[in-house]
Amino acid sequence: MPGDGIGPEVVDGALTILREVCSHHNTELQVESFPFGGASIDKHGTPATEEAIEACKSSDAVLLGAVGGEKWDHLTGADRPESGLLRIRSELGVYANFRPVRVYPELAHASTLKSSIISGVDILIVRELTGGIYFGQPRETNLDAEDPYSFDTMRYHRSEIIRVTKKAFDAARKRDGRVCSVDKANVLGSSRFWRDIVKSYAEQNETGIELTHMLVDNCAMQLIRDPGQFDVILTANLFGDILSDEAAMLTGSIGMLPSASLGDGPGLYEPVHGSAPDITGQNKANPLATIASAALMCRYSLQLEEAATKIEQAIENTLKKGFRTGDIFTDSSNELLVGTDEMCEQVLSSLQQKSGQPANQ
Ligand code: NAD
């Protein structure tokens, strides 16, 4: 689902990389493509057709570009491109959002934090996506009361906590084996409940994974003070929303951030950035967030862990060789400014090189 703006440019590049890596692993990739968001509104009068939704539901995984743009800004509610995004997330039942935050040594200087603090950071934030205070009932705003009030409800069911906890532990097993569950158990009953459920899940089901707990205010501080201490952070919808944006800024550029949303069916993979209308069609978009999302697809939906690692290494090698799109270019003498197409070609050529072979620039 390429979507709008720079979506088609970056999805195209990521598909080329996926095809290449699948061919190395004797995996045949079957790709169907559908207009989505604004592109679908223009063609079909709706941001997501039933045909597109059904195709997503019957696939192994969905790769999404981004949606939206000025052209559709006058639309409201269900007619807007973004409503297609919400629909697809809800149709696929993706309840766990994965946001890896990895600081590449070559880009460490692009962060607002000192290189010594962020060097080697590799965190996976697992955020519960379909429950908690964003969806809890009842909720009400009463402006006619004598003293007007408004409230939302933070409600979690045991089953909701267990299924996202399981995703976080499964992911930790493929990483450094450490999960830090983040809550506000010193104040909120729903957080004490969350902590108890996570603890008992770990006691009953997990060995070899180190589980710790941290209060969300402390976590916000630790992410800035010493982000290298974290492996997997597991947290509720509201806390995850805030912490994942905070952690994202450790990397310095939105063009580098991939995401995966997982449920019990097909996973949904998309870059964190939007459709970037200001650079659309100019061959300026950084495709690495979408290519890294394709790596996550290999890891979490296609069971191709080795392919995922190869893509990630190819991204790293391309950065090591100095290739930069405008958003991560710092004008240093070691860097080479390239467009979207060439960045994709360089990742592809890194993939094609045998490991250990010197770079072909
Ligand atoms: P944006 O992420 O599209 O752009 C913010 C800034 O980052 C822009 O200057 C853009 O040029 C730059 N940027 C973003 N991605 C980049 C990339 N890959 N390479 C280089 N530079 C990049 O956010 P915005 O400007 O707030 O929103 C633009 C449109 O995108 C809006 O219509 C918004 O609703 C939509 N949007 C969609 C999604 C999504 O589909 N998931 C997410 C966020 C925003």
XYZ file of C-alpha atoms and ligand atoms in Angstrom:
405
model
C 0.000 0.000 0.000
C 2.293 2.804 -1.231
C -0.125 5.580 -0.232
C 0.558 9.251 -0.884
C 3.391 11.758 -1.180
C 6.795 10.097 -0.786
C 5.039 6.784 0.095
C 5.317 5.271 -3.408
C 8.975 6.369 -3.715
C 10.102 4.705 -0.487
C 7.882 1.620 -0.799
C 9.247 0.969 -4.288
C 12.797 0.946 -2.961
C 11.917 -1.278 -0.016
C 10.204 -3.793 -2.316
C 13.317 -4.053 -4.471
C 15.329 -4.852 -1.350
C 12.733 -7.376 -0.140
C 12.718 -9.148 -3.513
C 16.493 -9.372 -3.489
C 16.780 -10.726 0.025
C 13.947 -13.225 -0.493
C 15.694 -14.539 -3.594
C 18.747 -15.277 -1.398
C 16.544 -17.355 0.874
C 14.619 -19.352 -1.729
C 11.478 -17.499 -0.797
C 9.109 -16.429 -3.524
C 7.595 -13.050 -2.773
C 4.115 -12.422 -4.168
C 3.210 -8.758 -4.082
C -0.160 -7.148 -4.700
C -0.416 -3.382 -4.661
C -3.431 -1.161 -3.965
C -4.011 2.598 -3.916
C -4.479 3.689 -0.320
C -5.311 6.912 1.516
C -5.560 9.940 -0.770
C -4.628 7.889 -3.844
C -7.584 5.596 -3.167
C -9.916 8.556 -2.557
C -8.937 9.916 -5.987
C -9.484 6.593 -7.718
C -12.321 4.976 -5.760
C -13.828 7.711 -3.576
C -12.809 5.972 -0.339
C -9.467 5.837 1.542
C -9.507 2.025 1.657
C -11.578 -0.208 -0.609
C -13.050 -3.490 0.625
C -10.886 -5.237 -1.981
C -7.730 -3.696 -0.516
C -8.754 -4.529 3.056
C -9.546 -8.135 2.117
C -6.220 -8.464 0.271
C -4.376 -7.214 3.376
C -6.241 -9.627 5.624
C -5.381 -12.587 3.423
C -1.698 -11.689 3.054
C 1.247 -12.603 5.293
C 2.214 -8.981 5.806
C 1.365 -5.460 4.715
C 3.901 -2.799 3.775
C 2.536 0.712 3.999
C 4.049 3.996 2.807
C 2.280 7.000 4.277
C -1.000 8.761 3.675
C -2.259 12.324 3.531
C -1.512 15.646 1.927
C -2.931 19.116 1.355
C -5.120 17.931 -1.491
C -7.316 15.989 0.942
C -7.076 18.359 3.929
C -10.590 19.721 3.348
C -12.125 16.276 3.935
C -13.493 15.304 7.340
C -13.996 12.163 9.426
C -14.202 8.849 7.604
C -13.511 10.558 4.260
C -9.980 11.564 5.265
C -6.926 9.527 4.123
C -5.959 8.863 7.786
C -9.220 7.031 8.429
C -7.971 4.360 5.994
C -4.974 3.934 8.270
C -7.134 3.509 11.377
C -9.399 1.105 9.487
C -6.583 -1.141 8.332
C -5.049 -1.225 11.838
C -8.380 -2.208 13.323
C -9.236 -4.746 10.572
C -5.876 -6.458 11.088
C -6.332 -6.380 14.876
C -2.769 -5.212 15.458
C -2.524 -4.739 19.215
C 1.252 -4.488 19.640
C 3.254 -1.653 18.141
C 6.999 -2.236 17.784
C 9.266 0.756 17.405
C 12.949 -0.098 17.291
C 15.225 2.789 18.111
C 18.710 2.096 16.894
C 21.450 4.671 16.800
C 23.867 4.026 13.945
C 27.370 5.150 14.999
C 27.707 7.088 11.719
C 24.643 9.205 12.591
C 25.305 9.615 16.302
C 26.328 13.235 15.763
C 22.872 14.023 14.288
C 21.244 13.488 17.692
C 20.666 16.318 20.136
C 22.307 14.155 22.830
C 26.047 13.600 23.244
C 27.465 10.793 21.093
C 28.929 9.170 24.212
C 25.402 8.807 25.667
C 23.665 7.417 22.606
C 26.397 5.348 20.972
C 25.288 1.742 20.575
C 21.690 2.392 21.635
C 19.405 -0.384 20.374
C 15.988 -0.315 22.051
C 12.723 -1.930 21.048
C 9.651 -0.188 22.417
C 6.609 -2.474 22.512
C 3.488 -0.391 23.003
C 0.000 -1.787 23.616
C -1.955 -0.264 20.742
C -5.658 -1.010 20.950
C -6.580 -0.646 24.637
C -5.998 1.558 27.664
C -7.080 5.142 28.103
C -7.357 5.845 24.335
C -10.263 3.425 24.047
C -11.529 2.846 27.623
C -15.210 3.400 28.445
C -16.881 5.303 29.949
C -15.588 8.670 28.802
C -17.401 11.967 29.002
C -17.083 15.721 28.726
C -19.875 17.658 30.440
C -19.690 21.395 29.905
C -23.217 21.996 31.275
C -22.546 20.727 34.778
C -22.350 23.325 37.547
C -18.619 22.647 37.647
C -17.887 21.290 34.099
C -15.807 18.116 33.948
C -14.254 15.636 31.580
C -12.827 12.165 32.114
C -11.396 9.167 30.255
C -11.011 5.634 31.531
C -7.785 3.639 31.735
C -9.051 0.058 31.588
C -7.034 -3.050 30.832
C -8.239 -6.618 30.702
C -5.937 -9.450 31.671
C -6.104 -10.918 28.155
C -5.016 -7.600 26.596
C -1.970 -7.395 28.869
C -0.991 -11.015 28.370
C -1.066 -10.950 24.570
C 1.142 -7.857 24.285
C 3.459 -9.172 27.024
C 3.901 -12.364 25.042
C 4.865 -10.336 21.949
C 7.451 -8.400 23.974
C 8.976 -11.573 25.432
C 9.043 -13.268 22.024
C 10.891 -10.253 20.633
C 13.326 -10.163 23.580
C 14.242 -13.771 22.885
C 15.511 -12.676 19.447
C 17.471 -9.807 21.042
C 19.363 -9.350 24.310
C 16.781 -11.179 26.425
C 15.791 -8.284 28.698
C 12.309 -6.792 29.146
C 11.607 -3.659 31.173
C 7.897 -3.229 31.848
C 7.012 0.427 32.344
C 3.986 1.568 34.338
C 2.805 4.007 37.009
C 2.172 1.395 39.699
C 2.873 3.825 42.574
C -0.296 5.786 41.700
C -2.582 3.868 39.325
C -4.541 0.724 40.148
C -4.580 -0.218 36.460
C -0.762 -0.074 36.489
C -0.518 -2.273 39.609
C -2.770 -4.733 37.787
C -0.561 -4.473 34.647
C 2.572 -5.152 36.720
C 1.035 -8.188 38.471
C -0.095 -9.721 35.182
C 3.267 -9.182 33.483
C 5.067 -10.667 36.518
C 2.872 -13.736 36.709
C 3.057 -14.276 32.924
C 6.851 -14.234 33.169
C 6.898 -16.582 36.179
C 4.625 -19.091 34.470
C 5.947 -18.942 30.903
C 9.398 -17.491 30.616
C 12.796 -18.635 31.591
C 15.988 -16.958 30.559
C 14.395 -13.550 30.040
C 15.290 -10.857 32.557
C 12.182 -8.915 33.598
C 12.420 -5.577 35.403
C 9.824 -2.894 36.162
C 10.212 0.860 35.996
C 7.924 3.802 36.690
C 7.128 5.793 33.587
C 8.454 9.106 34.932
C 11.772 7.466 35.758
C 11.822 5.789 32.320
C 11.362 9.166 30.596
C 14.400 10.377 32.544
C 16.508 7.238 31.983
C 15.931 7.383 28.212
C 17.814 10.666 28.189
C 20.302 9.883 30.974
C 21.386 6.370 29.946
C 19.384 4.938 27.010
C 21.934 2.140 26.513
C 20.556 0.315 29.580
C 17.359 -0.755 27.752
C 16.714 -3.729 25.503
C 12.915 -4.186 25.204
C 10.558 -1.686 26.847
C 7.012 -3.011 27.278
C 4.323 -0.496 28.110
C 0.688 0.571 27.849
C -0.817 2.652 25.051
C -0.572 6.129 26.619
C 2.917 5.705 28.102
C 4.184 4.063 24.899
C 2.893 6.894 22.752
C 4.948 9.406 24.703
C 8.059 7.296 25.353
C 8.356 6.115 21.739
C 8.397 9.672 20.419
C 10.928 10.660 23.064
C 13.135 7.683 22.196
C 12.730 8.349 18.465
C 14.486 11.660 18.855
C 17.596 9.891 20.133
C 18.312 8.936 16.527
C 18.119 12.471 15.174
C 16.070 11.808 12.014
C 12.525 10.733 11.332
C 13.668 9.297 7.998
C 15.435 6.459 9.853
C 12.591 5.096 11.989
C 10.740 1.891 11.090
C 7.714 0.381 12.824
C 5.755 -2.842 12.979
C 2.238 -3.366 14.295
C 1.459 -6.946 15.186
C -1.574 -8.953 16.150
C -2.451 -12.588 15.600
C -2.750 -12.259 11.799
C -0.761 -10.334 9.171
C 1.631 -7.688 10.486
C 1.577 -4.095 9.327
C 4.932 -2.487 8.543
C 5.408 1.219 7.947
C 7.920 4.015 8.410
C 7.158 6.358 11.299
C 7.258 9.433 9.052
C 4.370 10.892 7.056
C 3.923 11.604 3.350
C 6.360 14.584 3.375
C 4.594 16.673 0.710
C 7.423 19.249 0.803
C 9.859 16.794 -0.838
C 7.473 14.572 -2.831
C 8.581 13.646 -6.350
C 12.023 15.225 -5.920
C 14.026 12.055 -5.282
C 14.921 13.464 -1.841
C 13.107 11.074 0.522
C 15.174 8.889 2.804
C 14.042 5.311 2.065
C 15.888 3.740 5.014
C 12.932 3.813 7.455
C 10.827 1.847 4.970
C 13.680 -0.512 4.110
C 14.200 -1.107 7.852
C 10.435 -1.760 8.128
C 10.879 -4.429 5.449
C 13.598 -5.957 7.647
C 11.115 -6.077 10.533
C 8.645 -7.779 8.186
C 11.213 -10.501 7.478
C 11.825 -10.914 11.210
C 8.311 -10.867 12.616
C 6.001 -12.042 9.791
C 8.032 -14.010 7.274
C 10.212 -15.904 9.767
C 13.338 -14.861 7.828
C 15.541 -13.701 10.692
C 18.729 -14.020 8.664
C 17.234 -11.912 5.876
C 16.230 -9.257 8.418
C 19.761 -9.094 9.778
C 21.194 -8.905 6.252
C 18.996 -5.915 5.389
C 19.967 -4.171 8.620
C 23.642 -4.821 7.939
C 23.257 -3.494 4.394
C 21.755 -0.272 5.783
C 24.638 0.021 8.222
C 27.247 -0.619 5.499
C 25.655 1.988 3.242
C 25.880 4.555 6.021
C 29.460 3.495 6.775
C 30.362 4.149 3.148
C 29.137 7.709 3.665
C 25.955 7.762 1.576
C 23.372 10.221 2.940
C 20.022 11.586 1.851
C 19.445 15.277 2.630
C 17.787 14.707 6.019
C 20.885 12.985 7.450
C 23.545 14.842 5.475
C 25.770 17.040 7.614
C 28.090 18.329 4.920
C 31.077 16.510 6.278
C 33.899 15.679 3.891
C 33.253 11.963 4.423
C 29.646 12.110 3.245
C 28.104 11.797 -0.181
C 24.700 13.387 -0.761
C 22.438 11.045 -2.737
C 18.779 10.833 -3.711
C 16.172 8.195 -2.861
C 17.008 6.036 -5.887
C 20.717 5.936 -5.305
C 20.308 5.260 -1.586
C 18.188 2.212 -2.499
C 20.742 1.128 -5.091
C 23.537 1.382 -2.529
C 21.641 -0.750 0.002
C 20.932 -3.237 -2.787
C 24.567 -3.350 -3.800
C 25.615 -3.858 -0.149
C 23.190 -6.779 0.014
C 24.620 -8.269 -3.139
C 28.195 -8.072 -1.894
C 29.489 -11.108 -0.122
C 30.050 -10.343 3.547
C 33.546 -9.116 4.228
C 34.107 -8.005 0.635
C 35.313 -4.394 0.379
C 32.783 -1.731 -0.545
C 32.368 -0.950 -4.229
C 31.897 2.803 -4.437
P 6.047 14.228 7.764
O 6.651 13.110 8.529
O 5.424 13.886 6.466
O 7.167 15.339 7.476
C 7.830 16.062 8.516
C 9.178 16.577 8.005
O 10.084 15.478 7.903
C 9.088 17.191 6.612
O 9.990 18.260 6.525
C 9.546 16.069 5.674
O 10.133 16.516 4.480
C 10.540 15.333 6.557
N 10.537 13.894 6.236
C 9.590 12.996 6.556
N 9.925 11.805 6.086
C 11.117 11.943 5.456
C 11.964 11.055 4.743
N 11.680 9.750 4.585
N 13.093 11.557 4.223
C 13.426 12.842 4.359
N 12.651 13.726 5.022
C 11.512 13.286 5.560
O 4.980 14.933 8.727
P 3.987 16.150 8.427
O 4.647 17.159 7.544
O 3.485 16.565 9.743
O 2.770 15.505 7.627
C 2.653 15.496 6.204
C 1.466 14.634 5.830
O 1.700 13.296 6.247
C 0.163 15.072 6.519
O -0.888 14.934 5.593
C 0.008 14.077 7.652
O -1.341 13.881 8.010
C 0.607 12.835 7.042
N 1.123 11.846 8.014
C 0.895 10.554 7.733
C 1.404 9.573 8.576
C 1.162 8.131 8.207
O 0.691 7.862 7.118
N 1.475 7.194 9.068
C 2.165 9.912 9.687
C 2.420 11.265 9.932
C 1.903 12.232 9.080
